mmCIF file of C-alpha atoms in Angstrom:
data_model
loop_
_atom_site.group_PDB
_atom_site.id
_atom_site.type_symbol
_atom_site.label_atom_id
_atom_site.label_comp_id
_atom_site.label_asym_id
_atom_site.label_seq_id
_atom_site.Cartn_x
_atom_site.Cartn_y
_atom_site.Cartn_z
ATOM 1 C CA UNK A 1 158.095 51.077 173.823
ATOM 2 C CA UNK A 2 156.241 54.200 174.939
ATOM 3 C CA UNK A 3 157.312 55.595 178.264
ATOM 4 C CA UNK A 4 154.690 55.683 181.015
ATOM 5 C CA UNK A 5 154.697 59.152 182.523
ATOM 6 C CA UNK A 6 152.413 58.393 185.444
ATOM 7 C CA UNK A 7 151.253 55.610 187.715
ATOM 8 C CA UNK A 8 147.692 54.636 186.819
ATOM 9 C CA UNK A 9 145.437 56.096 189.557
ATOM 10 C CA UNK A 10 143.548 53.584 191.651
ATOM 11 C CA UNK A 11 140.043 52.643 190.550
ATOM 12 C CA UNK A 12 138.681 53.186 194.053
ATOM 13 C CA UNK A 13 139.678 55.902 196.466
ATOM 14 C CA UNK A 14 139.371 53.448 199.360
ATOM 15 C CA UNK A 15 142.198 51.394 197.902
ATOM 16 C CA UNK A 16 144.638 54.252 198.029
ATOM 17 C CA UNK A 17 143.496 55.891 201.221
ATOM 18 C CA UNK A 18 143.287 59.600 201.952
ATOM 19 C CA UNK A 19 146.487 61.534 202.556
ATOM 20 C CA UNK A 20 147.624 61.041 206.112
ATOM 21 C CA UNK A 21 147.658 64.203 208.221
ATOM 22 C CA UNK A 22 150.816 62.840 209.848
ATOM 23 C CA UNK A 23 153.871 63.642 207.757
ATOM 24 C CA UNK A 24 155.948 60.666 206.617
ATOM 25 C CA UNK A 25 159.203 59.776 208.256
ATOM 26 C CA UNK A 26 161.619 62.595 207.719
ATOM 27 C CA UNK A 27 164.144 61.859 205.078
ATOM 28 C CA UNK A 28 167.643 63.211 205.306
ATOM 29 C CA UNK A 29 167.167 66.514 203.527
ATOM 30 C CA UNK A 30 169.933 68.348 201.732
ATOM 31 C CA UNK A 31 171.271 71.391 203.459
ATOM 32 C CA UNK A 32 170.417 73.859 200.722
ATOM 33 C CA UNK A 33 167.091 75.646 200.550
ATOM 34 C CA UNK A 34 166.666 74.407 196.963
ATOM 35 C CA UNK A 35 167.216 70.834 198.067
ATOM 36 C CA UNK A 36 164.680 71.200 200.869
ATOM 37 C CA UNK A 37 162.125 72.577 198.428
ATOM 38 C CA UNK A 38 162.731 69.686 196.033
ATOM 39 C CA UNK A 39 162.363 67.141 198.810
ATOM 40 C CA UNK A 40 159.074 68.611 200.000
ATOM 41 C CA UNK A 41 157.805 68.614 196.443
ATOM 42 C CA UNK A 42 158.761 64.935 196.108
ATOM 43 C CA UNK A 43 156.936 64.069 199.349
ATOM 44 C CA UNK A 44 153.651 65.579 198.093
ATOM 45 C CA UNK A 45 154.052 64.632 194.424
ATOM 46 C CA UNK A 46 151.517 61.783 194.484
ATOM 47 C CA UNK A 47 149.196 62.937 197.265
ATOM 48 C CA UNK A 48 145.500 63.331 196.531
ATOM 49 C CA UNK A 49 144.111 66.737 197.458
ATOM 50 C CA UNK A 50 140.636 68.220 197.630
ATOM 51 C CA UNK A 51 140.557 71.275 195.357
ATOM 52 C CA UNK A 52 137.749 73.673 194.519
ATOM 53 C CA UNK A 53 136.733 73.175 190.847
ATOM 54 C CA UNK A 54 136.903 76.910 190.142
ATOM 55 C CA UNK A 55 140.610 76.825 191.001
ATOM 56 C CA UNK A 56 141.252 74.521 188.040
ATOM 57 C CA UNK A 57 141.672 75.870 184.505
ATOM 58 C CA UNK A 58 141.082 73.829 181.380
ATOM 59 C CA UNK A 59 144.434 73.287 179.693
ATOM 60 C CA UNK A 60 146.150 71.259 177.020
ATOM 61 C CA UNK A 61 144.957 70.010 173.652
ATOM 62 C CA UNK A 62 141.601 68.534 172.772
ATOM 63 C CA UNK A 63 141.657 64.733 172.922
ATOM 64 C CA UNK A 64 137.915 64.108 172.648
ATOM 65 C CA UNK A 65 135.239 65.376 170.323
ATOM 66 C CA UNK A 66 132.435 65.225 172.871
ATOM 67 C CA UNK A 67 132.695 66.573 176.389
ATOM 68 C CA UNK A 68 129.428 68.239 177.380
ATOM 69 C CA UNK A 69 126.978 65.459 176.526
ATOM 70 C CA UNK A 70 124.517 63.167 178.251
ATOM 71 C CA UNK A 71 127.354 61.010 179.579
ATOM 72 C CA UNK A 72 128.465 63.953 181.752
ATOM 73 C CA UNK A 73 125.028 63.964 183.395
ATOM 74 C CA UNK A 74 125.259 60.206 183.969
ATOM 75 C CA UNK A 75 128.733 60.564 185.470
ATOM 76 C CA UNK A 76 127.518 63.428 187.674
ATOM 77 C CA UNK A 77 124.684 61.274 188.980
ATOM 78 C CA UNK A 78 127.102 58.407 189.715
ATOM 79 C CA UNK A 79 129.424 60.761 191.618
ATOM 80 C CA UNK A 80 126.453 62.166 193.529
ATOM 81 C CA UNK A 81 125.539 58.637 194.699
ATOM 82 C CA UNK A 82 128.932 57.005 195.180
ATOM 83 C CA UNK A 83 131.448 59.832 195.332
ATOM 84 C CA UNK A 84 134.399 60.453 193.057
ATOM 85 C CA UNK A 85 136.115 57.079 192.635
ATOM 86 C CA UNK A 86 139.079 58.157 190.505
ATOM 87 C CA UNK A 87 141.058 61.380 191.021
ATOM 88 C CA UNK A 88 141.921 63.741 188.215
ATOM 89 C CA UNK A 89 145.459 65.045 187.670
ATOM 90 C CA UNK A 90 146.449 68.708 187.691
ATOM 91 C CA UNK A 91 149.638 70.718 187.718
ATOM 92 C CA UNK A 92 150.350 74.019 189.465
ATOM 93 C CA UNK A 93 149.595 77.150 187.485
ATOM 94 C CA UNK A 94 151.801 80.210 187.323
ATOM 95 C CA UNK A 95 149.091 81.972 189.363
ATOM 96 C CA UNK A 96 148.947 81.295 193.116
ATOM 97 C CA UNK A 97 146.398 78.692 194.278
ATOM 98 C CA UNK A 98 145.406 77.802 190.730
ATOM 99 C CA UNK A 99 145.932 74.616 188.743
ATOM 100 C CA UNK A 100 145.901 73.470 185.121
ATOM 101 C CA UNK A 101 144.205 70.189 184.315
ATOM 102 C CA UNK A 102 146.256 67.345 182.851
ATOM 103 C CA UNK A 103 143.530 64.701 182.606
ATOM 104 C CA UNK A 104 140.040 64.095 183.963
ATOM 105 C CA UNK A 105 138.089 66.743 182.057
ATOM 106 C CA UNK A 106 134.827 64.754 182.131
ATOM 107 C CA UNK A 107 135.134 64.099 185.869
ATOM 108 C CA UNK A 108 135.793 67.786 186.497
ATOM 109 C CA UNK A 109 132.788 68.780 184.380
ATOM 110 C CA UNK A 110 130.595 66.302 186.271
ATOM 111 C CA UNK A 111 131.712 67.531 189.693
ATOM 112 C CA UNK A 112 131.005 71.103 188.653
ATOM 113 C CA UNK A 113 127.414 69.957 188.109
ATOM 114 C CA UNK A 114 127.263 68.103 191.421
ATOM 115 C CA UNK A 115 129.082 70.682 193.520
ATOM 116 C CA UNK A 116 131.799 70.237 196.098
ATOM 117 C CA UNK A 117 135.531 69.742 195.816
ATOM 118 C CA UNK A 118 137.336 67.531 193.336
ATOM 119 C CA UNK A 119 139.941 64.962 194.315
ATOM 120 C CA UNK A 120 143.106 65.613 192.337
ATOM 121 C CA UNK A 121 146.663 64.382 192.116
ATOM 122 C CA UNK A 122 148.963 67.404 191.875
ATOM 123 C CA UNK A 123 152.069 66.848 189.781
ATOM 124 C CA UNK A 124 154.697 69.318 188.639
ATOM 125 C CA UNK A 125 155.113 68.335 184.990
ATOM 126 C CA UNK A 126 156.359 70.190 181.936
ATOM 127 C CA UNK A 127 154.292 70.477 178.758
ATOM 128 C CA UNK A 128 155.685 67.296 177.175
ATOM 129 C CA UNK A 129 155.148 65.157 180.250
ATOM 130 C CA UNK A 130 151.652 66.585 180.765
ATOM 131 C CA UNK A 131 150.700 65.741 177.204
ATOM 132 C CA UNK A 132 151.998 62.181 177.537
ATOM 133 C CA UNK A 133 150.084 61.717 180.796
ATOM 134 C CA UNK A 134 146.914 63.089 179.195
ATOM 135 C CA UNK A 135 147.173 60.790 176.192
ATOM 136 C CA UNK A 136 148.093 57.657 178.131
ATOM 137 C CA UNK A 137 145.363 58.057 180.745
ATOM 138 C CA UNK A 138 142.773 58.751 178.061
ATOM 139 C CA UNK A 139 143.811 55.624 176.135
ATOM 140 C CA UNK A 140 143.581 53.489 179.269
ATOM 141 C CA UNK A 141 140.195 54.751 180.431
ATOM 142 C CA UNK A 142 138.194 55.432 177.262
ATOM 143 C CA UNK A 143 140.061 54.075 174.229
ATOM 144 C CA UNK A 144 139.478 57.092 171.967
ATOM 145 C CA UNK A 145 138.180 56.458 168.468
ATOM 146 C CA UNK A 146 140.375 56.525 165.378
ATOM 147 C CA UNK A 147 139.224 59.999 164.368
ATOM 148 C CA UNK A 148 139.649 61.425 167.882
ATOM 149 C CA UNK A 149 143.243 60.182 167.892
ATOM 150 C CA UNK A 150 143.718 61.692 164.426
ATOM 151 C CA UNK A 151 142.558 65.120 165.578
ATOM 152 C CA UNK A 152 144.703 64.884 168.713
ATOM 153 C CA UNK A 153 147.740 64.032 166.576
ATOM 154 C CA UNK A 154 147.059 66.920 164.203
ATOM 155 C CA UNK A 155 146.768 69.393 167.083
ATOM 156 C CA UNK A 156 149.927 68.060 168.732
ATOM 157 C CA UNK A 157 151.903 68.401 165.512
ATOM 158 C CA UNK A 158 150.560 71.885 164.820
ATOM 159 C CA UNK A 159 151.483 72.887 168.377
ATOM 160 C CA UNK A 160 155.078 71.846 167.747
ATOM 161 C CA UNK A 161 155.363 68.702 169.843
ATOM 162 C CA UNK A 162 158.180 66.372 168.807
ATOM 163 C CA UNK A 163 157.375 63.025 167.121
ATOM 164 C CA UNK A 164 158.607 61.011 170.099
ATOM 165 C CA UNK A 165 156.291 62.842 172.495
ATOM 166 C CA UNK A 166 153.312 62.276 170.201
ATOM 167 C CA UNK A 167 154.098 58.573 169.873
ATOM 168 C CA UNK A 168 154.425 58.188 173.647
ATOM 169 C CA UNK A 169 151.172 60.063 174.297
ATOM 170 C CA UNK A 170 149.122 57.638 172.216
ATOM 171 C CA UNK A 171 151.273 54.519 172.292
ATOM 172 C CA UNK A 172 151.697 54.555 168.503
ATOM 173 C CA UNK A 173 154.608 53.892 166.192
ATOM 174 C CA UNK A 174 155.832 56.543 163.760
ATOM 175 C CA UNK A 175 153.900 54.781 160.976
ATOM 176 C CA UNK A 176 150.787 54.664 163.141
ATOM 177 C CA UNK A 177 150.949 58.417 163.664
ATOM 178 C CA UNK A 178 151.400 58.923 159.916
ATOM 179 C CA UNK A 179 148.382 56.724 159.119
ATOM 180 C CA UNK A 180 146.149 58.864 161.314
ATOM 181 C CA UNK A 181 147.482 62.151 159.950
ATOM 182 C CA UNK A 182 147.038 61.156 156.293
ATOM 183 C CA UNK A 183 143.308 60.590 156.808
ATOM 184 C CA UNK A 184 142.551 63.723 158.851
ATOM 185 C CA UNK A 185 144.344 65.939 156.328
ATOM 186 C CA UNK A 186 141.993 64.777 153.546
ATOM 187 C CA UNK A 187 138.796 65.488 155.478
ATOM 188 C CA UNK A 188 137.215 68.942 155.105
ATOM 189 C CA UNK A 189 136.861 71.198 158.132
ATOM 190 C CA UNK A 190 133.634 70.664 160.011
ATOM 191 C CA UNK A 191 132.857 67.157 158.784
ATOM 192 C CA UNK A 192 134.154 65.318 161.838
ATOM 193 C CA UNK A 193 132.283 67.669 164.169
ATOM 194 C CA UNK A 194 129.055 66.833 162.309
ATOM 195 C CA UNK A 195 129.591 63.084 162.626
ATOM 196 C CA UNK A 196 131.228 62.858 166.048
ATOM 197 C CA UNK A 197 133.769 60.372 167.443
ATOM 198 C CA UNK A 198 132.226 57.344 165.656
ATOM 199 C CA UNK A 199 133.642 54.621 167.921
ATOM 200 C CA UNK A 200 134.140 51.398 165.977
ATOM 201 C CA UNK A 201 134.798 53.200 162.699
ATOM 202 C CA UNK A 202 138.426 52.612 161.792
ATOM 203 C CA UNK A 203 141.086 53.865 159.463
ATOM 204 C CA UNK A 204 139.848 52.059 156.339
ATOM 205 C CA UNK A 205 136.304 53.440 156.549
ATOM 206 C CA UNK A 206 137.392 56.987 157.344
ATOM 207 C CA UNK A 207 139.958 56.741 154.553
ATOM 208 C CA UNK A 208 137.304 55.696 152.034
ATOM 209 C CA UNK A 209 135.111 58.622 153.060
ATOM 210 C CA UNK A 210 138.065 61.003 152.820
ATOM 211 C CA UNK A 211 138.813 59.758 149.288
ATOM 212 C CA UNK A 212 135.340 60.885 148.190
ATOM 213 C CA UNK A 213 136.212 64.501 149.012
ATOM 214 C CA UNK A 214 137.697 64.961 145.526
ATOM 215 C CA UNK A 215 134.396 63.954 143.923
ATOM 216 C CA UNK A 216 131.633 65.468 146.057
ATOM 217 C CA UNK A 217 131.098 68.105 148.759
ATOM 218 C CA UNK A 218 131.205 65.957 151.873
ATOM 219 C CA UNK A 219 130.043 68.647 154.295
ATOM 220 C CA UNK A 220 126.930 69.641 152.330
ATOM 221 C CA UNK A 221 125.916 66.030 151.776
ATOM 222 C CA UNK A 222 126.569 65.216 155.447
ATOM 223 C CA UNK A 223 124.345 68.064 156.630
ATOM 224 C CA UNK A 224 121.515 66.872 154.397
ATOM 225 C CA UNK A 225 121.907 63.231 155.427
ATOM 226 C CA UNK A 226 122.107 63.977 159.145
ATOM 227 C CA UNK A 227 119.103 66.302 159.053
ATOM 228 C CA UNK A 228 116.942 63.253 158.336
ATOM 229 C CA UNK A 229 118.201 61.368 161.418
ATOM 230 C CA UNK A 230 116.934 61.629 165.022
ATOM 231 C CA UNK A 231 119.028 63.848 167.290
ATOM 232 C CA UNK A 232 120.029 60.897 169.491
ATOM 233 C CA UNK A 233 121.411 58.823 166.609
ATOM 234 C CA UNK A 234 124.719 57.203 167.688
ATOM 235 C CA UNK A 235 127.794 58.721 166.100
ATOM 236 C CA UNK A 236 128.810 55.497 164.346
ATOM 237 C CA UNK A 237 125.395 55.344 162.655
ATOM 238 C CA UNK A 238 125.783 58.969 161.604
ATOM 239 C CA UNK A 239 129.030 57.994 159.912
ATOM 240 C CA UNK A 240 127.359 55.170 158.024
ATOM 241 C CA UNK A 241 124.538 57.471 156.860
ATOM 242 C CA UNK A 242 126.992 60.114 155.656
ATOM 243 C CA UNK A 243 129.214 57.577 153.925
ATOM 244 C CA UNK A 244 126.253 55.981 152.150
ATOM 245 C CA UNK A 245 124.925 59.359 150.983
ATOM 246 C CA UNK A 246 128.340 60.527 149.750
ATOM 247 C CA UNK A 247 129.001 57.246 147.928
ATOM 248 C CA UNK A 248 125.613 57.402 146.186
ATOM 249 C CA UNK A 249 126.187 61.009 145.156
ATOM 250 C CA UNK A 250 129.648 60.207 143.790
ATOM 251 C CA UNK A 251 128.226 57.346 141.685
ATOM 252 C CA UNK A 252 125.339 59.420 140.312
ATOM 253 C CA UNK A 253 127.653 62.299 139.401
ATOM 254 C CA UNK A 254 129.942 60.054 137.383
ATOM 255 C CA UNK A 255 129.405 60.961 133.742
ATOM 256 C CA UNK A 256 128.928 58.083 131.280
ATOM 257 C CA UNK A 257 131.605 57.872 128.599
ATOM 258 C CA UNK A 258 130.873 60.047 125.574
ATOM 259 C CA UNK A 259 130.504 57.576 122.720
ATOM 260 C CA UNK A 260 129.772 60.315 120.194
ATOM 261 C CA UNK A 261 126.802 61.149 117.984
ATOM 262 C CA UNK A 262 126.500 58.925 114.910
ATOM 263 C CA UNK A 263 124.246 59.706 111.960
ATOM 264 C CA UNK A 264 123.566 57.770 108.752
ATOM 265 C CA UNK A 265 124.191 59.535 105.411
ATOM 266 C CA UNK A 266 121.804 58.520 102.601
ATOM 267 C CA UNK A 267 121.759 59.362 98.913
ATOM 268 C CA UNK A 268 118.775 60.933 97.124
ATOM 269 C CA UNK A 269 117.144 57.519 96.823
ATOM 270 C CA UNK A 270 117.460 56.819 100.527
ATOM 271 C CA UNK A 271 120.243 54.292 100.158
ATOM 272 C CA UNK A 272 122.945 54.394 102.810
ATOM 273 C CA UNK A 273 126.281 55.873 101.763
ATOM 274 C CA UNK A 274 127.991 55.667 105.140
ATOM 275 C CA UNK A 275 127.990 57.022 108.695
ATOM 276 C CA UNK A 276 129.292 60.216 110.270
ATOM 277 C CA UNK A 277 130.414 60.057 113.930
ATOM 278 C CA UNK A 278 131.196 63.214 115.882
ATOM 279 C CA UNK A 279 132.436 63.305 119.487
ATOM 280 C CA UNK A 280 134.509 65.711 121.556
ATOM 281 C CA UNK A 281 137.752 64.293 120.163
ATOM 282 C CA UNK A 282 137.212 63.583 116.447
ATOM 283 C CA UNK A 283 135.023 63.579 113.338
ATOM 284 C CA UNK A 284 134.925 60.209 111.589
ATOM 285 C CA UNK A 285 133.424 59.374 108.185
ATOM 286 C CA UNK A 286 132.900 55.661 107.516
ATOM 287 C CA UNK A 287 131.971 54.214 104.121
ATOM 288 C CA UNK A 288 131.353 50.477 103.916
ATOM 289 C CA UNK A 289 132.890 49.107 100.745
ATOM 290 C CA UNK A 290 130.538 46.145 100.835
ATOM 291 C CA UNK A 291 127.494 48.383 100.323
ATOM 292 C CA UNK A 292 129.151 50.871 97.912
ATOM 293 C CA UNK A 293 132.218 49.188 96.447
ATOM 294 C CA UNK A 294 132.716 51.609 93.537
ATOM 295 C CA UNK A 295 132.188 54.756 95.627
ATOM 296 C CA UNK A 296 134.375 53.335 98.324
ATOM 297 C CA UNK A 297 137.156 52.752 95.824
ATOM 298 C CA UNK A 298 136.835 56.294 94.464
ATOM 299 C CA UNK A 299 136.813 57.841 97.941
ATOM 300 C CA UNK A 300 139.904 55.896 98.879
ATOM 301 C CA UNK A 301 141.721 57.370 95.879
ATOM 302 C CA UNK A 302 140.472 60.946 96.361
ATOM 303 C CA UNK A 303 140.030 61.209 100.161
ATOM 304 C CA UNK A 304 143.265 63.076 100.790
ATOM 305 C CA UNK A 305 142.747 65.584 97.980
ATOM 306 C CA UNK A 306 139.074 66.047 98.888
ATOM 307 C CA UNK A 307 139.914 66.713 102.551
ATOM 308 C CA UNK A 308 142.577 69.235 101.492
ATOM 309 C CA UNK A 309 140.074 70.938 99.165
ATOM 310 C CA UNK A 310 137.567 71.215 102.029
ATOM 311 C CA UNK A 311 140.234 72.712 104.278
ATOM 312 C CA UNK A 312 141.167 75.347 101.653
ATOM 313 C CA UNK A 313 137.493 76.185 101.185
ATOM 314 C CA UNK A 314 137.061 76.596 104.962
ATOM 315 C CA UNK A 315 140.111 78.808 105.194
ATOM 316 C CA UNK A 316 138.933 81.010 102.284
ATOM 317 C CA UNK A 317 135.457 81.379 103.758
ATOM 318 C CA UNK A 318 136.939 82.202 107.137
ATOM 319 C CA UNK A 319 139.225 84.806 105.568
ATOM 320 C CA UNK A 320 136.460 86.465 103.586
ATOM 321 C CA UNK A 321 134.197 86.627 106.584
ATOM 322 C CA UNK A 322 136.724 88.297 108.879
#
């Protein structure tokens, strides 16, 4: 079972209350300076602070395909009317009075549009714990699409995160992680960015599209198909349009089997002697004994010698012409 690296933040700030200006009851602190520092850090670990947005740096791996879109404007308008209901999470940066975001990128982007400070939980987490918190919170709040999870997994693996950390971040088994990675590795660069997150499109559909990459140029076909759609077409509909166009192209490009060119050989009177079939693999001469029983019998007796004679003739002509 995946470990939960953080307590889910409350859905409404009023439920959690603002940090009390009165310090909590003093705990018995260790005598060492290091112990005192650790205790103070523990006291403030889950407090919600008001931080200036320009003190927060974007950090971590990409877990969504779309960030700056119309939904940011809608979120900004909601925050303008009702305030920020859910805090983001940050961790201290190596630079004084600066922070690195763990989760809440859309909320931060919206508040930068609205103006004012952002409510943030400050946690001191290492890279692994930050990644797990980012993945778990994103799963709980948005339920990323199959392809967004696939890209997140690919970036985590390429960044050197261990399998256990990746599984915990997304709540997947080892096989689940492998299923996502197999699909994303077959898709050409740029295709997913053209289509978008495509919520509702699962592993099977993305896998079928990926399989077409060996037959047709998915990116070129996608660009042509999407150019015919309105700009506000939902991402899932973009996927369907691209898949349909790529499937049609793959079917039309499939060459029919080469059955060969067959011609009828007639004698000087126009009577059929047989047929000659030529394809990319063989040359076949067919004489029907029913129509020419005597000639068929003769050819059967002399076919081997006649073929050898033709071969010698070809070789002599080839030699004399060289």
